Amino acid sequence: MPETALLSDLNDRSREVFRRVVEAYLATGEPVGSRTLTREMSEKVSAATIRNVMQDLELLGLLDHPHISAGRMPTQLGLRLFVDGLMEAGPVSPGDREMIDETLGDDSGNTGAMLDRISTALSALTQGASLVLMPKQEAPVRHIEFVSLAPDRALVVLVFADGRVENRVFAPPPGHTASSMREAANFLNAVAEGRTLAELRRSVAHEIEASRQKLDSIAAQLVSSGLAQWEGESSDPRLIVRGRANLLAHELADLDRIRTLFDDLERKRDIAEFLELAEQGEGVRIFIGSENKLFSLSGSSLVVSPYMNADRKIVGAVGVIGPTRLNYGRIVPIVDYTAQLVGRVLSGRKG
């Protein structure tokens, strides 16, 4: 890659200046001046010499300065070069590892609750927003309930075996009663046992036909229209987002960009793309600024890693999103460890 060649072309002094500018910027969020670097360089050099080196790095497109009197900060290209060639990612610290491990809890069969806790822990550890893409496989339906809200509005509630609860508002058939709603729910609960929502939707027409003499026509319409609210969603992955407020805490946060990012997260736009980013290769991937297709408008960075089931098939992903000034060296091993942990837990379960 051209970036790798660019790094190899730098002499030792230029490489050290570049590395120290990026590390200081990631730690403080502030541009770095030549005087600061004279105190940190491994060899004694003047501020003027460092300024010349920084100027050369700026001409190469690796550094930039926000205004004339300021120090330098890395460009997106500079951050990419640093992440690919100079960053030292250490192991996960014992404290971070313990906090992630504690998210497993005792409810080992409840994947949704576990992943929700993992998402919360990731956002707390990284001070960014965490994204956890739940497995595409559906949990079986445990219970279904119909609730009347008004003569022309009703709610259908689905409780899944992994603890997830979803509901939809829909227009019930005219003439429905509390009795017909109970009948519809009882019918569905009787035939739903062990089936996923997709399986239930595929078989419900046949089940209604087979029970035509026993099932009231209004109850049959309730069954069909209630389940239709999930049409086309059976294989959609589910994205858990935690820690949005952390994005506002960064002192250099551009509020317009953060607002755009919030809108993307709220709408959960292009969620399938999030998984595709991770499916292009095993291990952690880092997307910086405009490289990040999903959140490019907000200029954010995304650190993401897939996790696999027992068949070594990618079924979801975990990630952290924040400003380009993320502490990549710490966050990369945290995301990697979390993804591997989730994969091990899922692989140890049946189905």
PDB file of N, CA, C and O in Angstrom, residues 90-139:
ATOM      1  N   GLY A  90      -1.260  -2.922  23.246  1.00  0.00           N
ATOM      2  CA  GLY A  90      -0.879  -3.863  24.299  1.00  0.00           C
ATOM      3  C   GLY A  90      -2.014  -4.811  24.617  1.00  0.00           C
ATOM      4  O   GLY A  90      -3.088  -4.762  24.010  1.00  0.00           O
ATOM      5  N   PRO A  91      -1.806  -5.689  25.594  1.00  0.00           N
ATOM      6  CA  PRO A  91      -2.875  -6.596  26.007  1.00  0.00           C
ATOM      7  C   PRO A  91      -3.955  -5.836  26.782  1.00  0.00           C
ATOM      8  O   PRO A  91      -3.732  -4.713  27.233  1.00  0.00           O
ATOM      9  N   VAL A  92      -5.116  -6.447  26.917  1.00  0.00           N
ATOM     10  CA  VAL A  92      -6.189  -5.849  27.713  1.00  0.00           C
ATOM     11  C   VAL A  92      -5.741  -5.830  29.175  1.00  0.00           C
ATOM     12  O   VAL A  92      -5.225  -6.821  29.686  1.00  0.00           O
ATOM     13  N   SER A  93      -5.928  -4.715  29.839  1.00  0.00           N
ATOM     14  CA  SER A  93      -5.514  -4.618  31.240  1.00  0.00           C
ATOM     15  C   SER A  93      -6.384  -5.525  32.106  1.00  0.00           C
ATOM     16  O   SER A  93      -7.540  -5.804  31.753  1.00  0.00           O
ATOM     17  N   PRO A  94      -5.848  -5.991  33.242  1.00  0.00           N
ATOM     18  CA  PRO A  94      -6.644  -6.864  34.121  1.00  0.00           C
ATOM     19  C   PRO A  94      -7.968  -6.225  34.527  1.00  0.00           C
ATOM     20  O   PRO A  94      -8.995  -6.903  34.599  1.00  0.00           O
ATOM     21  N   GLY A  95      -7.965  -4.898  34.793  1.00  0.00           N
ATOM     22  CA  GLY A  95      -9.205  -4.229  35.201  1.00  0.00           C
ATOM     23  C   GLY A  95     -10.240  -4.222  34.089  1.00  0.00           C
ATOM     24  O   GLY A  95     -11.425  -4.483  34.330  1.00  0.00           O
ATOM     25  N   ASP A  96      -9.792  -3.922  32.859  1.00  0.00           N
ATOM     26  CA  ASP A  96     -10.715  -3.921  31.718  1.00  0.00           C
ATOM     27  C   ASP A  96     -11.251  -5.327  31.466  1.00  0.00           C
ATOM     28  O   ASP A  96     -12.450  -5.520  31.212  1.00  0.00           O
ATOM     29  N   ARG A  97     -10.352  -6.309  31.548  1.00  0.00           N
ATOM     30  CA  ARG A  97     -10.758  -7.702  31.326  1.00  0.00           C
ATOM     31  C   ARG A  97     -11.806  -8.145  32.348  1.00  0.00           C
ATOM     32  O   ARG A  97     -12.810  -8.778  32.002  1.00  0.00           O
ATOM     33  N   GLU A  98     -11.590  -7.750  33.585  1.00  0.00           N
ATOM     34  CA  GLU A  98     -12.529  -8.140  34.652  1.00  0.00           C
ATOM     35  C   GLU A  98     -13.906  -7.523  34.411  1.00  0.00           C
ATOM     36  O   GLU A  98     -14.928  -8.187  34.577  1.00  0.00           O
ATOM     37  N   MET A  99     -13.921  -6.248  34.003  1.00  0.00           N
ATOM     38  CA  MET A  99     -15.206  -5.575  33.771  1.00  0.00           C
ATOM     39  C   MET A  99     -15.972  -6.232  32.624  1.00  0.00           C
ATOM     40  O   MET A  99     -17.195  -6.371  32.678  1.00  0.00           O
ATOM     41  N   ILE A 100     -15.246  -6.638  31.575  1.00  0.00           N
ATOM     42  CA  ILE A 100     -15.903  -7.305  30.444  1.00  0.00           C
ATOM     43  C   ILE A 100     -16.394  -8.685  30.856  1.00  0.00           C
ATOM     44  O   ILE A 100     -17.519  -9.088  30.540  1.00  0.00           O
ATOM     45  N   ASP A 101     -15.551  -9.434  31.580  1.00  0.00           N
ATOM     46  CA  ASP A 101     -15.929 -10.785  32.016  1.00  0.00           C
ATOM     47  C   ASP A 101     -17.180 -10.766  32.893  1.00  0.00           C
ATOM     48  O   ASP A 101     -18.012 -11.676  32.835  1.00  0.00           O
ATOM     49  N   GLU A 102     -17.310  -9.720  33.703  1.00  0.00           N
ATOM     50  CA  GLU A 102     -18.455  -9.649  34.627  1.00  0.00           C
ATOM     51  C   GLU A 102     -19.787  -9.482  33.894  1.00  0.00           C
ATOM     52  O   GLU A 102     -20.840  -9.721  34.464  1.00  0.00           O
ATOM     53  N   THR A 103     -19.728  -9.076  32.630  1.00  0.00           N
ATOM     54  CA  THR A 103     -20.978  -8.874  31.894  1.00  0.00           C
ATOM     55  C   THR A 103     -21.674 -10.190  31.556  1.00  0.00           C
ATOM     56  O   THR A 103     -22.849 -10.201  31.193  1.00  0.00           O
ATOM     57  N   LEU A 104     -20.950 -11.293  31.664  1.00  0.00           N
ATOM     58  CA  LEU A 104     -21.562 -12.579  31.288  1.00  0.00           C
ATOM     59  C   LEU A 104     -22.724 -12.921  32.201  1.00  0.00           C
ATOM     60  O   LEU A 104     -23.740 -13.435  31.768  1.00  0.00           O
ATOM     61  N   GLY A 105     -22.597 -12.634  33.491  1.00  0.00           N
ATOM     62  CA  GLY A 105     -23.702 -12.872  34.430  1.00  0.00           C
ATOM     63  C   GLY A 105     -24.067 -14.335  34.561  1.00  0.00           C
ATOM     64  O   GLY A 105     -23.393 -15.236  34.066  1.00  0.00           O
ATOM     65  N   ASP A 106     -25.170 -14.569  35.265  1.00  0.00           N
ATOM     66  CA  ASP A 106     -25.637 -15.944  35.508  1.00  0.00           C
ATOM     67  C   ASP A 106     -26.673 -16.398  34.490  1.00  0.00           C
ATOM     68  O   ASP A 106     -26.924 -17.586  34.332  1.00  0.00           O
ATOM     69  N   ASP A 107     -27.309 -15.427  33.804  1.00  0.00           N
ATOM     70  CA  ASP A 107     -28.370 -15.799  32.853  1.00  0.00           C
ATOM     71  C   ASP A 107     -27.745 -16.160  31.503  1.00  0.00           C
ATOM     72  O   ASP A 107     -27.951 -15.502  30.500  1.00  0.00           O
ATOM     73  N   SER A 108     -26.974 -17.236  31.498  1.00  0.00           N
ATOM     74  CA  SER A 108     -26.191 -17.606  30.324  1.00  0.00           C
ATOM     75  C   SER A 108     -27.052 -17.901  29.092  1.00  0.00           C
ATOM     76  O   SER A 108     -26.575 -17.858  27.978  1.00  0.00           O
ATOM     77  N   GLY A 109     -28.323 -18.197  29.299  1.00  0.00           N
ATOM     78  CA  GLY A 109     -29.178 -18.503  28.155  1.00  0.00           C
ATOM     79  C   GLY A 109     -29.789 -17.266  27.519  1.00  0.00           C
ATOM     80  O   GLY A 109     -30.409 -17.345  26.471  1.00  0.00           O
ATOM     81  N   ASN A 110     -29.622 -16.114  28.163  1.00  0.00           N
ATOM     82  CA  ASN A 110     -30.251 -14.894  27.679  1.00  0.00           C
ATOM     83  C   ASN A 110     -29.242 -14.072  26.886  1.00  0.00           C
ATOM     84  O   ASN A 110     -28.564 -13.193  27.414  1.00  0.00           O
ATOM     85  N   THR A 111     -29.132 -14.368  25.599  1.00  0.00           N
ATOM     86  CA  THR A 111     -28.142 -13.697  24.746  1.00  0.00           C
ATOM     87  C   THR A 111     -28.383 -12.201  24.687  1.00  0.00           C
ATOM     88  O   THR A 111     -27.435 -11.405  24.771  1.00  0.00           O
ATOM     89  N   GLY A 112     -29.638 -11.795  24.542  1.00  0.00           N
ATOM     90  CA  GLY A 112     -29.952 -10.375  24.421  1.00  0.00           C
ATOM     91  C   GLY A 112     -29.514  -9.588  25.640  1.00  0.00           C
ATOM     92  O   GLY A 112     -28.904  -8.517  25.522  1.00  0.00           O
ATOM     93  N   ALA A 113     -29.816 -10.106  26.837  1.00  0.00           N
ATOM     94  CA  ALA A 113     -29.445  -9.405  28.073  1.00  0.00           C
ATOM     95  C   ALA A 113     -27.928  -9.337  28.220  1.00  0.00           C
ATOM     96  O   ALA A 113     -27.374  -8.324  28.636  1.00  0.00           O
ATOM     97  N   MET A 114     -27.232 -10.431  27.868  1.00  0.00           N
ATOM     98  CA  MET A 114     -25.769 -10.452  27.972  1.00  0.00           C
ATOM     99  C   MET A 114     -25.154  -9.406  27.036  1.00  0.00           C
ATOM    100  O   MET A 114     -24.267  -8.644  27.422  1.00  0.00           O
ATOM    101  N   LEU A 115     -25.611  -9.361  25.781  1.00  0.00           N
ATOM    102  CA  LEU A 115     -25.053  -8.426  24.817  1.00  0.00           C
ATOM    103  C   LEU A 115     -25.380  -6.985  25.182  1.00  0.00           C
ATOM    104  O   LEU A 115     -24.589  -6.073  24.917  1.00  0.00           O
ATOM    105  N   ASP A 116     -26.507  -6.783  25.820  1.00  0.00           N
ATOM    106  CA  ASP A 116     -26.855  -5.445  26.284  1.00  0.00           C
ATOM    107  C   ASP A 116     -25.877  -4.993  27.369  1.00  0.00           C
ATOM    108  O   ASP A 116     -25.399  -3.853  27.371  1.00  0.00           O
ATOM    109  N   ARG A 117     -25.545  -5.901  28.289  1.00  0.00           N
ATOM    110  CA  ARG A 117     -24.578  -5.566  29.346  1.00  0.00           C
ATOM    111  C   ARG A 117     -23.191  -5.325  28.754  1.00  0.00           C
ATOM    112  O   ARG A 117     -22.464  -4.434  29.188  1.00  0.00           O
ATOM    113  N   ILE A 118     -22.830  -6.134  27.759  1.00  0.00           N
ATOM    114  CA  ILE A 118     -21.527  -5.965  27.102  1.00  0.00           C
ATOM    115  C   ILE A 118     -21.453  -4.602  26.425  1.00  0.00           C
ATOM    116  O   ILE A 118     -20.431  -3.901  26.501  1.00  0.00           O
ATOM    117  N   SER A 119     -22.528  -4.191  25.770  1.00  0.00           N
ATOM    118  CA  SER A 119     -22.551  -2.893  25.114  1.00  0.00           C
ATOM    119  C   SER A 119     -22.378  -1.766  26.128  1.00  0.00           C
ATOM    120  O   SER A 119     -21.628  -0.809  25.900  1.00  0.00           O
ATOM    121  N   THR A 120     -23.052  -1.882  27.268  1.00  0.00           N
ATOM    122  CA  THR A 120     -22.933  -0.874  28.327  1.00  0.00           C
ATOM    123  C   THR A 120     -21.506  -0.823  28.867  1.00  0.00           C
ATOM    124  O   THR A 120     -20.942   0.257  29.082  1.00  0.00           O
ATOM    125  N   ALA A 121     -20.905  -1.994  29.081  1.00  0.00           N
ATOM    126  CA  ALA A 121     -19.539  -2.047  29.597  1.00  0.00           C
ATOM    127  C   ALA A 121     -18.546  -1.451  28.597  1.00  0.00           C
ATOM    128  O   ALA A 121     -17.623  -0.723  28.975  1.00  0.00           O
ATOM    129  N   LEU A 122     -18.732  -1.746  27.310  1.00  0.00           N
ATOM    130  CA  LEU A 122     -17.830  -1.213  26.281  1.00  0.00           C
ATOM    131  C   LEU A 122     -17.856   0.316  26.245  1.00  0.00           C
ATOM    132  O   LEU A 122     -16.809   0.957  26.134  1.00  0.00           O
ATOM    133  N   SER A 123     -19.042   0.892  26.335  1.00  0.00           N
ATOM    134  CA  SER A 123     -19.129   2.350  26.285  1.00  0.00           C
ATOM    135  C   SER A 123     -18.486   2.969  27.524  1.00  0.00           C
ATOM    136  O   SER A 123     -17.828   4.005  27.445  1.00  0.00           O
ATOM    137  N   ALA A 124     -18.653   2.310  28.684  1.00  0.00           N
ATOM    138  CA  ALA A 124     -18.055   2.823  29.920  1.00  0.00           C
ATOM    139  C   ALA A 124     -16.528   2.728  29.871  1.00  0.00           C
ATOM    140  O   ALA A 124     -15.824   3.653  30.281  1.00  0.00           O
ATOM    141  N   LEU A 125     -16.018   1.628  29.352  1.00  0.00           N
ATOM    142  CA  LEU A 125     -14.568   1.414  29.306  1.00  0.00           C
ATOM    143  C   LEU A 125     -13.877   2.349  28.316  1.00  0.00           C
ATOM    144  O   LEU A 125     -12.771   2.837  28.561  1.00  0.00           O
ATOM    145  N   THR A 126     -14.513   2.589  27.180  1.00  0.00           N
ATOM    146  CA  THR A 126     -13.851   3.325  26.097  1.00  0.00           C
ATOM    147  C   THR A 126     -14.241   4.797  26.042  1.00  0.00           C
ATOM    148  O   THR A 126     -13.610   5.567  25.317  1.00  0.00           O
ATOM    149  N   GLN A 127     -15.279   5.177  26.805  1.00  0.00           N
ATOM    150  CA  GLN A 127     -15.791   6.547  26.761  1.00  0.00           C
ATOM    151  C   GLN A 127     -16.219   6.961  25.353  1.00  0.00           C
ATOM    152  O   GLN A 127     -16.141   8.127  24.977  1.00  0.00           O
ATOM    153  N   GLY A 128     -16.640   5.971  24.580  1.00  0.00           N
ATOM    154  CA  GLY A 128     -17.215   6.230  23.262  1.00  0.00           C
ATOM    155  C   GLY A 128     -18.620   5.657  23.242  1.00  0.00           C
ATOM    156  O   GLY A 128     -19.165   5.270  24.277  1.00  0.00           O
ATOM    157  N   ALA A 129     -19.220   5.605  22.084  1.00  0.00           N
ATOM    158  CA  ALA A 129     -20.507   4.922  21.937  1.00  0.00           C
ATOM    159  C   ALA A 129     -20.206   3.495  21.492  1.00  0.00           C
ATOM    160  O   ALA A 129     -19.360   3.278  20.631  1.00  0.00           O
ATOM    161  N   SER A 130     -20.863   2.544  22.107  1.00  0.00           N
ATOM    162  CA  SER A 130     -20.637   1.144  21.741  1.00  0.00           C
ATOM    163  C   SER A 130     -21.747   0.657  20.836  1.00  0.00           C
ATOM    164  O   SER A 130     -22.894   1.090  20.951  1.00  0.00           O
ATOM    165  N   LEU A 131     -21.385  -0.225  19.907  1.00  0.00           N
ATOM    166  CA  LEU A 131     -22.344  -0.837  18.998  1.00  0.00           C
ATOM    167  C   LEU A 131     -22.189  -2.342  19.112  1.00  0.00           C
ATOM    168  O   LEU A 131     -21.083  -2.866  18.984  1.00  0.00           O
ATOM    169  N   VAL A 132     -23.274  -3.032  19.373  1.00  0.00           N
ATOM    170  CA  VAL A 132     -23.240  -4.491  19.399  1.00  0.00           C
ATOM    171  C   VAL A 132     -24.312  -5.003  18.461  1.00  0.00           C
ATOM    172  O   VAL A 132     -25.496  -4.691  18.619  1.00  0.00           O
ATOM    173  N   LEU A 133     -23.894  -5.743  17.463  1.00  0.00           N
ATOM    174  CA  LEU A 133     -24.817  -6.320  16.502  1.00  0.00           C
ATOM    175  C   LEU A 133     -25.160  -7.723  16.968  1.00  0.00           C
ATOM    176  O   LEU A 133     -24.288  -8.588  17.067  1.00  0.00           O
ATOM    177  N   MET A 134     -26.420  -7.935  17.308  1.00  0.00           N
ATOM    178  CA  MET A 134     -26.841  -9.232  17.826  1.00  0.00           C
ATOM    179  C   MET A 134     -26.845 -10.288  16.721  1.00  0.00           C
ATOM    180  O   MET A 134     -26.927  -9.957  15.540  1.00  0.00           O
ATOM    181  N   PRO A 135     -26.772 -11.565  17.099  1.00  0.00           N
ATOM    182  CA  PRO A 135     -26.789 -12.638  16.096  1.00  0.00           C
ATOM    183  C   PRO A 135     -28.008 -12.556  15.203  1.00  0.00           C
ATOM    184  O   PRO A 135     -29.092 -12.157  15.625  1.00  0.00           O
ATOM    185  N   LYS A 136     -27.805 -12.948  13.942  1.00  0.00           N
ATOM    186  CA  LYS A 136     -28.901 -12.908  12.970  1.00  0.00           C
ATOM    187  C   LYS A 136     -29.936 -14.004  13.254  1.00  0.00           C
ATOM    188  O   LYS A 136     -31.080 -13.865  12.917  1.00  0.00           O
ATOM    189  N   GLN A 137     -29.458 -15.100  13.876  1.00  0.00           N
ATOM    190  CA  GLN A 137     -30.404 -16.179  14.150  1.00  0.00           C
ATOM    191  C   GLN A 137     -31.466 -15.716  15.143  1.00  0.00           C
ATOM    192  O   GLN A 137     -31.152 -15.040  16.124  1.00  0.00           O
ATOM    193  N   GLU A 138     -32.694 -16.086  14.877  1.00  0.00           N
ATOM    194  CA  GLU A 138     -33.786 -15.695  15.758  1.00  0.00           C
ATOM    195  C   GLU A 138     -33.943 -16.666  16.915  1.00  0.00           C
ATOM    196  O   GLU A 138     -33.785 -17.877  16.748  1.00  0.00           O
ATOM    197  N   ALA A 139     -34.256 -16.121  18.061  1.00  0.00           N
ATOM    198  CA  ALA A 139     -34.619 -16.966  19.192  1.00  0.00           C
ATOM    199  C   ALA A 139     -36.076 -17.401  19.010  1.00  0.00           C
ATOM    200  O   ALA A 139     -36.873 -16.697  18.392  1.00  0.00           O
TER     201      ALA A 139
END
